[in-house]
PDB file of C-alpha atoms in Angstrom:
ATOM      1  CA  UNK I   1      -4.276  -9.004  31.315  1.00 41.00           C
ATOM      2  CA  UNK I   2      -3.333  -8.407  27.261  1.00 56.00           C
ATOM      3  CA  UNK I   3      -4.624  -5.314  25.816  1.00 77.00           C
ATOM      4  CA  UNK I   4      -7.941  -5.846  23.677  1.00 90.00           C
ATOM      5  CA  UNK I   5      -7.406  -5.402  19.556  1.00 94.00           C
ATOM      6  CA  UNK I   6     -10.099  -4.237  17.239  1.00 96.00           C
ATOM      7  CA  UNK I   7      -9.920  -4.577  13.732  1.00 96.00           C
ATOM      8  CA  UNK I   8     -11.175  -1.969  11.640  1.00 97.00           C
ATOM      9  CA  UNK I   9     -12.631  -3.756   8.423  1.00 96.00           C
ATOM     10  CA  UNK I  10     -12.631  -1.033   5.671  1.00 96.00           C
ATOM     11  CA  UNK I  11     -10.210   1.457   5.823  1.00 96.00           C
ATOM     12  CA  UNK I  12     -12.143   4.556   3.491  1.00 94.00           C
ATOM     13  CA  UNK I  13     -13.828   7.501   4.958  1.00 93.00           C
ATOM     14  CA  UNK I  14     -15.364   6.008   7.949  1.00 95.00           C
ATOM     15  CA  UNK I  15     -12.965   3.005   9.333  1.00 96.00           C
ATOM     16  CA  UNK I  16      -9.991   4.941   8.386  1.00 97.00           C
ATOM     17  CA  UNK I  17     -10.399   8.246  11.236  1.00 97.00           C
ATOM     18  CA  UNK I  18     -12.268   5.117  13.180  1.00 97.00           C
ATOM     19  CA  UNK I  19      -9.302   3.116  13.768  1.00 97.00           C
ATOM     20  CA  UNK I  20      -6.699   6.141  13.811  1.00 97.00           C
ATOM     21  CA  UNK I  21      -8.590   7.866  16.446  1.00 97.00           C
ATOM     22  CA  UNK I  22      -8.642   4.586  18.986  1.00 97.00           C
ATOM     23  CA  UNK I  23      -4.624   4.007  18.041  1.00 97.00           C
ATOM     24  CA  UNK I  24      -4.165   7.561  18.831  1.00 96.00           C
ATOM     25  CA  UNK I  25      -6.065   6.811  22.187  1.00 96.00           C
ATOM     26  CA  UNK I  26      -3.867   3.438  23.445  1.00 94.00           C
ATOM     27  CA  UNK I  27      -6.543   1.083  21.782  1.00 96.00           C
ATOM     28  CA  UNK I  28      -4.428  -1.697  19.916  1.00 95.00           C
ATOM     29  CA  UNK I  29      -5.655  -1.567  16.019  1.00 96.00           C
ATOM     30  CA  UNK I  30      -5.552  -3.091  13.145  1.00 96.00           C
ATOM     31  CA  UNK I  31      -6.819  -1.770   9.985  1.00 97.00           C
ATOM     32  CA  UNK I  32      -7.629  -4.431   7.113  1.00 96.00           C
ATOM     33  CA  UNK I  33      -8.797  -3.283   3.687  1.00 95.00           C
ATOM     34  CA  UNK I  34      -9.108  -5.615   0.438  1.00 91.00           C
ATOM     35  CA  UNK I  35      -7.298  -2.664  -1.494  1.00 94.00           C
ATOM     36  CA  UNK I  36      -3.786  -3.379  -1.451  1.00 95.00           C
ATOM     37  CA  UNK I  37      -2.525  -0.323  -3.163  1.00 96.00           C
ATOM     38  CA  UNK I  38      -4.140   1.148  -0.259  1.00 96.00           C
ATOM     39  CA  UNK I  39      -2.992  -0.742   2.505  1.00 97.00           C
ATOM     40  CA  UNK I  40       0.933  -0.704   0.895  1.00 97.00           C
ATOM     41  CA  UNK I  41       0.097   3.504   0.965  1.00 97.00           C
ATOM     42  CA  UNK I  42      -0.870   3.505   4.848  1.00 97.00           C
ATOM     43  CA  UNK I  43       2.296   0.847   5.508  1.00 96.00           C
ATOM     44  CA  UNK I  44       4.384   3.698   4.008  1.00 95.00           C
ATOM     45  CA  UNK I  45       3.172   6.204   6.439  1.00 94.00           C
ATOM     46  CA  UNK I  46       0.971   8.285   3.503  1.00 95.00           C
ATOM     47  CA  UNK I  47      -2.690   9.034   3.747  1.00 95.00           C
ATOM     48  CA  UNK I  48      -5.215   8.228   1.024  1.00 90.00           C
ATOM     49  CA  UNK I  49      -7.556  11.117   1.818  1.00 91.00           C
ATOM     50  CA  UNK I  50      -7.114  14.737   3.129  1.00 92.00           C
ATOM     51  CA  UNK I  51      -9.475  16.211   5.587  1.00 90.00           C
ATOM     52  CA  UNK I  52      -8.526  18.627   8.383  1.00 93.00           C
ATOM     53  CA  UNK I  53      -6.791  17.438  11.226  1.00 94.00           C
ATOM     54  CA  UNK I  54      -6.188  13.706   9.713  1.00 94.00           C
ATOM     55  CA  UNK I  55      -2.445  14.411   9.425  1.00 96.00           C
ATOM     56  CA  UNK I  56      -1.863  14.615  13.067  1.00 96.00           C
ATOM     57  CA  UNK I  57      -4.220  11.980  13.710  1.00 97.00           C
ATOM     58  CA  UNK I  58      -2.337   9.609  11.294  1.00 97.00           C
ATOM     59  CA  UNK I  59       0.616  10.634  12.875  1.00 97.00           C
ATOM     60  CA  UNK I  60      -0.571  10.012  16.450  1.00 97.00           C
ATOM     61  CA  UNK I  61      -2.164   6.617  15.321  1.00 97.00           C
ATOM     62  CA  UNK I  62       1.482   5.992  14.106  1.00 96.00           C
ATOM     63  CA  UNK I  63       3.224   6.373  17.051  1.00 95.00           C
ATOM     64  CA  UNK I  64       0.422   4.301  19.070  1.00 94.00           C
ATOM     65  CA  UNK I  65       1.279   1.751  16.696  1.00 94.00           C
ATOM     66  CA  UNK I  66      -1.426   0.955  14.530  1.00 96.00           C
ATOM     67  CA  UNK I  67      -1.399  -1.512  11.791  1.00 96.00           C
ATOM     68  CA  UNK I  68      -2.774  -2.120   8.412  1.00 97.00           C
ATOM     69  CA  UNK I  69      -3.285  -5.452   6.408  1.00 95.00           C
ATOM     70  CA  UNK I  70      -4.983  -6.956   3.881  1.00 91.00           C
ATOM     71  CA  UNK I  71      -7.699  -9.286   4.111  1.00 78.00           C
ATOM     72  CA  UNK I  72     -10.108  -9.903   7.392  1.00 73.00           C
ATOM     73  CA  UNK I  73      -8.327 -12.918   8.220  1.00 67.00           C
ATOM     74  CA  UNK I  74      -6.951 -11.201  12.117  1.00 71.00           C
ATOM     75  CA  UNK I  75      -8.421 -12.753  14.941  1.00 82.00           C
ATOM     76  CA  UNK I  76      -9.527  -9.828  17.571  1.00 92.00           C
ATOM     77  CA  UNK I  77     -11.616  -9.046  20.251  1.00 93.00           C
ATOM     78  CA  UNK I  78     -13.811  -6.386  18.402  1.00 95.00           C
ATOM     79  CA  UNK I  79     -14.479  -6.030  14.801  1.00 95.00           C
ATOM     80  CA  UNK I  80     -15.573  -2.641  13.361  1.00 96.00           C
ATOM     81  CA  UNK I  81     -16.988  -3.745   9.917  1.00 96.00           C
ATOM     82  CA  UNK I  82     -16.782  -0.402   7.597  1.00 96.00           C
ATOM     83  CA  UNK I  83     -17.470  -1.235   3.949  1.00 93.00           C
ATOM     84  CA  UNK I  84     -18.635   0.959   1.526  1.00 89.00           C
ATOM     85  CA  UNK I  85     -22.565   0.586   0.692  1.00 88.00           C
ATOM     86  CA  UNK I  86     -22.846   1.633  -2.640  1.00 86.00           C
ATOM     87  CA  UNK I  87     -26.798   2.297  -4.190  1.00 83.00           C
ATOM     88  CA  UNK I  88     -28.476   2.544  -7.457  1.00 81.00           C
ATOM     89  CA  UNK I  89     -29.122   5.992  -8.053  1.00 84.00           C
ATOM     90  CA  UNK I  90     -32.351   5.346  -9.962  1.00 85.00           C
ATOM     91  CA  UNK I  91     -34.010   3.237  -7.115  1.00 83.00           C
ATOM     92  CA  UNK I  92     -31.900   4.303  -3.928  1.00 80.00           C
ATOM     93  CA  UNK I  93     -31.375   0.935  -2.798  1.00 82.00           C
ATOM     94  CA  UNK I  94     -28.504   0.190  -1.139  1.00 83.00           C
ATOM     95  CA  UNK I  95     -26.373  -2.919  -1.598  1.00 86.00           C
ATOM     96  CA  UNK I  96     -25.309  -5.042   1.219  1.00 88.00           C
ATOM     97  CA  UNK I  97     -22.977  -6.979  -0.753  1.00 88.00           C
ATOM     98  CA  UNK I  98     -19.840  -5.478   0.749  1.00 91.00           C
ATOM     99  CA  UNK I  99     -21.390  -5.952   4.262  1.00 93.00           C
ATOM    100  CA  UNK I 100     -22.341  -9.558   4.101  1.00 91.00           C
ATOM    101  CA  UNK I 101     -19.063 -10.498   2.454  1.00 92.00           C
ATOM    102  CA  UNK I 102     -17.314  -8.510   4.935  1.00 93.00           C
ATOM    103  CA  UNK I 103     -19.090  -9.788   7.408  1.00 93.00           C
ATOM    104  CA  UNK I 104     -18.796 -13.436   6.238  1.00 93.00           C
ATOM    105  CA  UNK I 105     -15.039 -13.584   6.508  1.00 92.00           C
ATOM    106  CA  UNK I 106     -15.307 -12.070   9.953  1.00 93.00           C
ATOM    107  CA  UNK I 107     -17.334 -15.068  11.409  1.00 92.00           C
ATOM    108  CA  UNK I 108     -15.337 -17.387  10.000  1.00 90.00           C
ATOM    109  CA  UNK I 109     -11.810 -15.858  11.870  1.00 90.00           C
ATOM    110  CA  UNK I 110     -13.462 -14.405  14.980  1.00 89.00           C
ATOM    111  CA  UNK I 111     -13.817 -16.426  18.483  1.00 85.00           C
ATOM    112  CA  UNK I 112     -16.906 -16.995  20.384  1.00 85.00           C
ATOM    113  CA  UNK I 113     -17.187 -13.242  22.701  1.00 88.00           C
ATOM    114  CA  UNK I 114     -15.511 -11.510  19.891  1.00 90.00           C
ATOM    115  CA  UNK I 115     -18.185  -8.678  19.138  1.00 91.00           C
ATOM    116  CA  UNK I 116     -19.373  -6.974  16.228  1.00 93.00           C
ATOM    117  CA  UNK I 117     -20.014  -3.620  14.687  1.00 94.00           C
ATOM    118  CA  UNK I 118     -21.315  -2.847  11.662  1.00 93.00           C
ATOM    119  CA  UNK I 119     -20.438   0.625  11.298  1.00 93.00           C
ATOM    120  CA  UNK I 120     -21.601   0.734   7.322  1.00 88.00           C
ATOM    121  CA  UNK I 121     -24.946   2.596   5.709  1.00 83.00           C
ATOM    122  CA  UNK I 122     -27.501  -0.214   5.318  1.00 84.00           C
ATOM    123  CA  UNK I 123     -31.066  -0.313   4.719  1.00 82.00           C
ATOM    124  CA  UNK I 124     -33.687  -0.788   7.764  1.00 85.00           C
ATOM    125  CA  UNK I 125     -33.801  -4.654   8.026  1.00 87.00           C
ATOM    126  CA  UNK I 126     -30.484  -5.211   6.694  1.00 87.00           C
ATOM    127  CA  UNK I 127     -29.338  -7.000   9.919  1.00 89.00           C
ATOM    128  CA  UNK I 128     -32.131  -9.150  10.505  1.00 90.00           C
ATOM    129  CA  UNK I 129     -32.614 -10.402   6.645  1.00 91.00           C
ATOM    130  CA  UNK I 130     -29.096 -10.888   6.050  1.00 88.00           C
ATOM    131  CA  UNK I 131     -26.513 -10.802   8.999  1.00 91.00           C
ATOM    132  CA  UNK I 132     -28.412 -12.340  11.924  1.00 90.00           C
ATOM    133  CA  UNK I 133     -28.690 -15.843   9.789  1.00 90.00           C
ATOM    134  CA  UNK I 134     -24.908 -15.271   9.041  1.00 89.00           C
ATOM    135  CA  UNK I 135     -24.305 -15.034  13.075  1.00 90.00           C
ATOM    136  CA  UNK I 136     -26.303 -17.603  13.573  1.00 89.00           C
ATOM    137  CA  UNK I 137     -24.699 -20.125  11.065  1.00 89.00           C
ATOM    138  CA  UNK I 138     -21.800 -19.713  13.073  1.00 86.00           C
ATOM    139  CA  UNK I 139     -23.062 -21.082  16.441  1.00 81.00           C
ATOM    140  CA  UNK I 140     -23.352 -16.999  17.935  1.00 78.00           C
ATOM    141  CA  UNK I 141     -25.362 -15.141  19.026  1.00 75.00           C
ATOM    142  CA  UNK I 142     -26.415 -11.912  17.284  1.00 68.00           C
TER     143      UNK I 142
END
């Protein structure tokens, strides 16, 4: 039986410790971020961030051999979706944008059982107004 892989979609605060933590733990990961100055930094073994502890943790995830891309386009078992949600300061909406485009490229890569997470700040109905129909347009379930 092959190990599962998760992709980590959105490599910033969140989806970055995310996908170290479960490479650090035997879980085969890839990370995939649009940002390719970001992506070409990971690649080269240096963080993008500093909190406490994520040096060993990036080294850890290292050696369990996680890797980073760019793009969506990896075909897994589990996506963690992990976009930024930014909001207009005046209103404090948030915008899904980076979700449902996120999302969107997942669907169209990802095989029938593949599940996922969206592991992003989004505003109560989010899922049902926007992602559900996305799911759905693809013939799964959501």
């Amino acid at each position: 039986m092959s190990k599962e892989l998760v992709n980590v979609v959105g490599l910033g605060y969140i989806g970055l410790p995310t996908a170290m933590m479960m490479a650090s733990h035997g879980v085969s990961v890839i990370g995939s971020d649009y940002n390719q100055a970001l992506v070409d930094s990971l690649q080269a073994g240096h963080l993008t961030f500093q909190e406490e502890g994520l040096e060993e943790l990036f080294a850890q995830a290292l050696q369990g051999g996680i890797q980073f891309s760019s793009g969506y386009s990896h075909e897994a078992d589990i996506y963690i979706v992990s976009v930024p949600t930014p909001y207009d300061k005046k209103s404090k909406r948030i915008d899904p944008h980076y979700v449902v485009s996120a999302v969107k490229q997942v669907l169209d890569v990802c095989r029938k059982g593949a599940i996922v997470v969206v592991e992003s700040t989004v505003s109560p109905g989010t899922i049902d107004r926007f992602v559900r129909p996305l799911v759905a347009e693809h013939g799964l379930k959501g």
